[in-house]
Amino acid sequence: MQMQRVYEVSEFGQLCKRGRSPFGMTRPEMARKLGVSPTYVSDVESGKFSPSEGYICAITGLLGLSTAEVKAAIEADKITKDTEATSHPIARL
């Protein structure tokens, strides 16, 4: 039986995926164009790491995303992380 990896995708990650779809661009291709590792792209899109300002600017230009939609997605991810942090059993002690 083969194990499948399950990836949680952040709002920002979903936005990036939708942004690169029309170009038929994969994560590794996008990473190469941005000058970062595919692992970094995956970690940012999954919400494991927050994107740097430079990454945000580069991705906005590369995919033609609006600054407003990128900021909204990042803000939604921050709210989700804050909610998860305060709802964790240890955080409530």
mmCIF file of C-alpha atoms in Angstrom:
data_model
loop_
_atom_site.group_PDB
_atom_site.id
_atom_site.type_symbol
_atom_site.label_atom_id
_atom_site.label_comp_id
_atom_site.label_asym_id
_atom_site.label_seq_id
_atom_site.Cartn_x
_atom_site.Cartn_y
_atom_site.Cartn_z
ATOM 1 C CA MET A 1 0.000 0.000 0.000
ATOM 2 C CA GLN A 2 1.454 3.339 -1.052
ATOM 3 C CA MET A 3 1.240 6.309 1.305
ATOM 4 C CA GLN A 4 -0.013 9.573 -0.114
ATOM 5 C CA ARG A 5 1.204 12.891 1.185
ATOM 6 C CA VAL A 6 -1.543 15.295 2.091
ATOM 7 C CA TYR A 7 -0.754 18.972 1.757
ATOM 8 C CA GLU A 8 -2.673 21.702 3.450
ATOM 9 C CA VAL A 9 -2.742 24.762 1.261
ATOM 10 C CA SER A 10 -2.927 28.286 2.616
ATOM 11 C CA GLU A 11 -5.089 31.010 1.084
ATOM 12 C CA PHE A 12 -1.905 32.480 -0.358
ATOM 13 C CA GLY A 13 -0.982 29.043 -1.713
ATOM 14 C CA GLN A 14 -4.380 28.654 -3.373
ATOM 15 C CA LEU A 15 -4.007 32.090 -4.924
ATOM 16 C CA CYS A 16 -0.575 31.188 -6.307
ATOM 17 C CA LYS A 17 -1.842 27.878 -7.683
ATOM 18 C CA ARG A 18 -4.761 29.616 -9.415
ATOM 19 C CA GLY A 19 -2.345 32.270 -10.680
ATOM 20 C CA ARG A 20 0.055 29.825 -12.297
ATOM 21 C CA SER A 21 -2.633 27.504 -13.753
ATOM 22 C CA PRO A 22 -3.284 29.621 -16.874
ATOM 23 C CA PHE A 23 0.440 29.458 -17.633
ATOM 24 C CA GLY A 24 0.623 25.700 -17.041
ATOM 25 C CA MET A 25 3.386 26.455 -14.530
ATOM 26 C CA THR A 26 4.377 23.882 -11.916
ATOM 27 C CA ARG A 27 5.819 24.666 -8.487
ATOM 28 C CA PRO A 28 9.347 23.689 -9.611
ATOM 29 C CA GLU A 29 9.063 25.915 -12.701
ATOM 30 C CA MET A 30 7.818 28.806 -10.610
ATOM 31 C CA ALA A 31 10.629 28.267 -8.098
ATOM 32 C CA ARG A 32 13.211 28.398 -10.883
ATOM 33 C CA LYS A 33 11.743 31.637 -12.249
ATOM 34 C CA LEU A 34 11.715 33.176 -8.770
ATOM 35 C CA GLY A 35 15.219 31.982 -7.909
ATOM 36 C CA VAL A 36 14.131 29.940 -4.893
ATOM 37 C CA SER A 37 13.948 26.226 -4.140
ATOM 38 C CA PRO A 38 10.828 24.181 -4.925
ATOM 39 C CA THR A 39 10.752 23.265 -1.235
ATOM 40 C CA TYR A 40 10.540 26.943 -0.290
ATOM 41 C CA VAL A 41 7.622 27.456 -2.695
ATOM 42 C CA SER A 42 5.868 24.417 -1.234
ATOM 43 C CA ASP A 43 6.484 25.557 2.346
ATOM 44 C CA VAL A 44 5.171 29.056 1.636
ATOM 45 C CA GLU A 45 2.108 27.758 -0.206
ATOM 46 C CA SER A 46 1.279 25.279 2.547
ATOM 47 C CA GLY A 47 1.543 28.008 5.156
ATOM 48 C CA LYS A 48 4.576 26.475 6.874
ATOM 49 C CA PHE A 49 6.545 29.683 6.220
ATOM 50 C CA SER A 50 5.312 33.220 5.728
ATOM 51 C CA PRO A 51 6.418 34.718 2.407
ATOM 52 C CA SER A 52 9.034 37.459 2.487
ATOM 53 C CA GLU A 53 8.255 40.899 1.054
ATOM 54 C CA GLY A 54 10.626 40.153 -1.828
ATOM 55 C CA TYR A 55 8.853 36.878 -2.578
ATOM 56 C CA ILE A 56 5.466 38.589 -2.478
ATOM 57 C CA CYS A 57 6.630 41.270 -4.932
ATOM 58 C CA ALA A 58 8.197 38.688 -7.236
ATOM 59 C CA ILE A 59 5.167 36.379 -7.261
ATOM 60 C CA THR A 60 2.804 39.302 -7.828
ATOM 61 C CA GLY A 61 4.798 40.361 -10.890
ATOM 62 C CA LEU A 62 5.381 36.851 -12.227
ATOM 63 C CA LEU A 63 1.753 35.758 -12.052
ATOM 64 C CA GLY A 64 0.141 39.142 -12.652
ATOM 65 C CA LEU A 65 -1.707 39.054 -9.341
ATOM 66 C CA SER A 66 -3.094 42.208 -7.812
ATOM 67 C CA THR A 67 -1.464 43.496 -4.655
ATOM 68 C CA ALA A 68 -4.896 43.705 -3.005
ATOM 69 C CA GLU A 69 -5.727 40.035 -3.559
ATOM 70 C CA VAL A 70 -2.268 38.946 -2.370
ATOM 71 C CA LYS A 71 -2.565 41.056 0.799
ATOM 72 C CA ALA A 72 -6.083 39.705 1.445
ATOM 73 C CA ALA A 73 -4.871 36.100 1.122
ATOM 74 C CA ILE A 74 -1.918 36.708 3.439
ATOM 75 C CA GLU A 75 -4.169 38.416 5.986
ATOM 76 C CA ALA A 76 -6.603 35.461 5.853
ATOM 77 C CA ASP A 77 -3.687 33.108 6.546
ATOM 78 C CA LYS A 78 -2.593 35.212 9.536
ATOM 79 C CA ILE A 79 -6.109 35.098 10.976
ATOM 80 C CA THR A 80 -6.217 31.324 10.498
ATOM 81 C CA LYS A 81 -2.841 30.879 12.227
ATOM 82 C CA ASP A 82 -3.888 33.148 15.106
ATOM 83 C CA THR A 83 -7.147 31.220 15.529
ATOM 84 C CA GLU A 84 -5.343 27.881 15.484
ATOM 85 C CA ALA A 85 -2.788 29.117 18.017
ATOM 86 C CA THR A 86 -5.403 30.336 20.489
ATOM 87 C CA SER A 87 -7.607 27.256 20.091
ATOM 88 C CA HIS A 88 -4.744 24.831 20.787
ATOM 89 C CA PRO A 89 -5.269 23.084 24.173
ATOM 90 C CA ILE A 90 -1.878 24.199 25.523
ATOM 91 C CA ALA A 91 -2.522 27.831 24.531
ATOM 92 C CA ARG A 92 -5.641 27.829 26.711
ATOM 93 C CA LEU A 93 -3.753 26.922 29.913
#
